[in-house]
Tab-separated table of C-alpha atoms in Angstrom:
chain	number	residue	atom	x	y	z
A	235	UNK	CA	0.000	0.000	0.000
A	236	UNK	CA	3.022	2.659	0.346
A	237	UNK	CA	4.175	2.183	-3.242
A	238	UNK	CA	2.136	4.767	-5.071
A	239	UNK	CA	3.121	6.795	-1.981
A	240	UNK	CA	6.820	6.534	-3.007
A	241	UNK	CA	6.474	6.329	-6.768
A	242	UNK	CA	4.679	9.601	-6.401
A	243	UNK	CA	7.548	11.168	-4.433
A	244	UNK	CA	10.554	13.150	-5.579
A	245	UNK	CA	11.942	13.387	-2.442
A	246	UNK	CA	11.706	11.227	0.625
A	247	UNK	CA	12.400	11.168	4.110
A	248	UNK	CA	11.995	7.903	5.945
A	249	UNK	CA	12.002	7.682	9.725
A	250	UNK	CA	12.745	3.846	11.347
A	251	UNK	CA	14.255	1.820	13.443
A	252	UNK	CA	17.099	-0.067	12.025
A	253	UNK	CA	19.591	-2.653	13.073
A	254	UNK	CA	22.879	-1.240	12.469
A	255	UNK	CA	24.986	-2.997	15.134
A	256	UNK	CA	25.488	0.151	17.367
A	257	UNK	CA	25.049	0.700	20.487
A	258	UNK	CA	21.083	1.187	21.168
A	259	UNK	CA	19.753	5.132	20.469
A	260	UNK	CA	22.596	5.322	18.195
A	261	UNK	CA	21.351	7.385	15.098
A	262	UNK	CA	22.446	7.599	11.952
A	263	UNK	CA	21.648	8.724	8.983
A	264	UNK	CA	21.726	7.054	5.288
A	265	UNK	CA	21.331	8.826	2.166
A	266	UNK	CA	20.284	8.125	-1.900
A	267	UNK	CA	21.319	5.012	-3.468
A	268	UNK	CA	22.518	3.144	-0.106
A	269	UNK	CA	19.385	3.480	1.599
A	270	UNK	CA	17.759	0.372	0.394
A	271	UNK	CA	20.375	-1.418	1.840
A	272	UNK	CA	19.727	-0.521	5.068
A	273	UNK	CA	15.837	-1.305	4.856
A	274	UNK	CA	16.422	-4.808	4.605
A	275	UNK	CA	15.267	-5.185	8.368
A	276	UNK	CA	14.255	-8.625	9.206
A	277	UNK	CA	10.789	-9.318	8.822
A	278	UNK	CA	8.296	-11.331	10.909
A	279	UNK	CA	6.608	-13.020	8.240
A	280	UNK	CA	7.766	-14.374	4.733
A	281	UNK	CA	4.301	-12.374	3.495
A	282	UNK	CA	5.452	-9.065	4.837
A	283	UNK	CA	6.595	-6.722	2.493
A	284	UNK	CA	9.755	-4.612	3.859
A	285	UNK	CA	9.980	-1.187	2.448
A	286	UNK	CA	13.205	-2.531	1.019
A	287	UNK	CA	11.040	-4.374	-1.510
A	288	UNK	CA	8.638	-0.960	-2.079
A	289	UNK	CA	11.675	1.275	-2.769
A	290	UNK	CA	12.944	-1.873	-5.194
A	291	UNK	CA	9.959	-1.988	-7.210
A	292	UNK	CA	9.434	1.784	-7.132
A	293	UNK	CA	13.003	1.771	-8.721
A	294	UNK	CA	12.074	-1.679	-11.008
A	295	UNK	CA	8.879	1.045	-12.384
A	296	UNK	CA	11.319	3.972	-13.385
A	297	UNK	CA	9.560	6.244	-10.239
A	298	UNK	CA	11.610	5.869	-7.441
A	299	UNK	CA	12.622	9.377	-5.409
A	300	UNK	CA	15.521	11.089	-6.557
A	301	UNK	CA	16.314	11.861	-3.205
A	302	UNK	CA	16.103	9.937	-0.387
A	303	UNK	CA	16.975	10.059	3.583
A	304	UNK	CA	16.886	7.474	6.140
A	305	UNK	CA	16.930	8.543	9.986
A	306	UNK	CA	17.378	5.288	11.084
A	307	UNK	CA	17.831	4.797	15.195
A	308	UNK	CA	19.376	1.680	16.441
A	309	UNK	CA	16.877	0.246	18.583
A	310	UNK	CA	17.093	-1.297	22.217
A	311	UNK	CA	15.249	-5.061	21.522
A	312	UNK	CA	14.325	-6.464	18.121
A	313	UNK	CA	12.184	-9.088	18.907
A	314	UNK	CA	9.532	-7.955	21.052
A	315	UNK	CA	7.000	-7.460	18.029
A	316	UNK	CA	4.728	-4.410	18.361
A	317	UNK	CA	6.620	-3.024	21.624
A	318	UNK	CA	6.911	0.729	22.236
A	319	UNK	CA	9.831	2.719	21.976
A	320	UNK	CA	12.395	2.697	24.663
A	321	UNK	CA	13.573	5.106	26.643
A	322	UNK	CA	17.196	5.576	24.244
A	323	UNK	CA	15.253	5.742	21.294
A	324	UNK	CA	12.315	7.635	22.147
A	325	UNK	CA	15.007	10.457	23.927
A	326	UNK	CA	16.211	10.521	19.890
A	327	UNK	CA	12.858	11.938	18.907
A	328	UNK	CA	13.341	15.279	18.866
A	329	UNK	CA	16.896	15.313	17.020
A	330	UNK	CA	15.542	13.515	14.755
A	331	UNK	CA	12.660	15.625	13.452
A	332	UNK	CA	15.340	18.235	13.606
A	333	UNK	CA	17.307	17.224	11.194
A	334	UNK	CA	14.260	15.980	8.773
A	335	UNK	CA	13.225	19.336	9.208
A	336	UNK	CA	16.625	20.934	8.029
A	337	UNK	CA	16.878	18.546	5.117
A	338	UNK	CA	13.360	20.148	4.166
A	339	UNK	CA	14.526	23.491	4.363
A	340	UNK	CA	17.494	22.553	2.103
A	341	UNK	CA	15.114	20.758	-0.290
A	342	UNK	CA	13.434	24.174	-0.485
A	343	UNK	CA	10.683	23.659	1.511
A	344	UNK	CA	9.030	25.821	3.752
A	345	UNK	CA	8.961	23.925	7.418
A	346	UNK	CA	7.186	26.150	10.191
A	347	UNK	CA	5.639	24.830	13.411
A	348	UNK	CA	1.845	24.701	13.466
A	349	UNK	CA	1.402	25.131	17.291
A	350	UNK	CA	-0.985	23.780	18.995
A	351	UNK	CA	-3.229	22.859	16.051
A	352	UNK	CA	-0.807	19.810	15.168
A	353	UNK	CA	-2.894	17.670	17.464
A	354	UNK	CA	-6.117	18.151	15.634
A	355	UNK	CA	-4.419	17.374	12.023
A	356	UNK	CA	-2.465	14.330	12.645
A	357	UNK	CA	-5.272	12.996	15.023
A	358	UNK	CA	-2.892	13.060	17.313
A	359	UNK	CA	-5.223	11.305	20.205
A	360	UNK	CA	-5.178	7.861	17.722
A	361	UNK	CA	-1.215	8.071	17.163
A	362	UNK	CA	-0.205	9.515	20.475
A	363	UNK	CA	1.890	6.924	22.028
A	364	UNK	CA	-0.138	6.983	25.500
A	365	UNK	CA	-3.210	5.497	23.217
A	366	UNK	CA	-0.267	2.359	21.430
A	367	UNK	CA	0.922	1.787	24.684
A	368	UNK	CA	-2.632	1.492	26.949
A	369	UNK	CA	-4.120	-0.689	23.378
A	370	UNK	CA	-1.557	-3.338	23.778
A	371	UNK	CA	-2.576	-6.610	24.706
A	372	UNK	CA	-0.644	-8.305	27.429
A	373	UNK	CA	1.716	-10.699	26.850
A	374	UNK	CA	-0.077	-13.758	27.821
A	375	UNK	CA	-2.633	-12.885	24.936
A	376	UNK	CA	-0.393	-11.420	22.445
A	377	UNK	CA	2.979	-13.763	21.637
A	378	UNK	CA	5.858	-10.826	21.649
A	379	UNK	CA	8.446	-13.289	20.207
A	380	UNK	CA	6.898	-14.462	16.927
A	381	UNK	CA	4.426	-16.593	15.396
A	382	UNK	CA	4.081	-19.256	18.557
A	383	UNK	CA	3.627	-21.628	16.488
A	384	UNK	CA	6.460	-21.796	14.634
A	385	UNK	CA	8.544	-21.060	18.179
């Protein structure tokens, strides 16, 4: 579903976390052609499509972005599948959107804070992280690890 998305874009900035091998909260950032390297996150499923494989067919159909940036923060645990962000990464937040917003401004765009009215655009009350967090099941309902049955 994010492939029109990207063939549509001439730019792109793409926020995740990513398994570099550094020390957790680490960020770093990729750019252009060696950023679908670094998508190649493992997946949970053989079905699920990484955004390695949208950038590769956005590329494969002559529309991928001409320019692309990947804030990618090394996160704390891998495997525990839907889990919020942990304290190192979520501290990264702020830097991050920092310097997505001064790649913007070099891309010519014209970044100004909204205020207060940010909430009501982004529905922020369905993507705050208070509402991810308190919507999780628990652990005995909701295997963290995996598909149990292939554990």
């Amino acid at each position: 579903y994010l492939l029109p998305y990207v063939q549509a874009a001439k730019r792109l900035i793409v926020f995740d976390a990513i398994d570099y091998g550094l020390p957790p909260g680490t960020m770093r950032l990729v750019e252009k052609d060696e950023v679908p390297r670094f998508m190649g996150a493992r997946k949970m499923s053989l079905h699920q499509t990484g955004f390695q494989e949208v950038i590769t067919a956005a590329e494969l159909s002559d529309c991928c972005p001409r320019e692309m940036l990947l804030i990618g923060v090394q996160p704390v645990e891998l495997e525990d599948y839907g889990g919020s962000l942990r304290p190192q990464v979520r501290a990264r937040i702020p830097e991050a959107v920092g310097v997505a917003v001064e790649r913007l401004r070099d891309w010519g765009c014209d970044v100004r804070s909204r205020g207060a009215t940010v909430a009501a655009v982004l529905n922020a009350g369905a993507l705050g992280m208070g509402a991810y967090e308190s919507g999780r099941p628990p652990a005995e309902t909701a295997c963290r690890i995996g598909d149990a049955r292939f554990l």
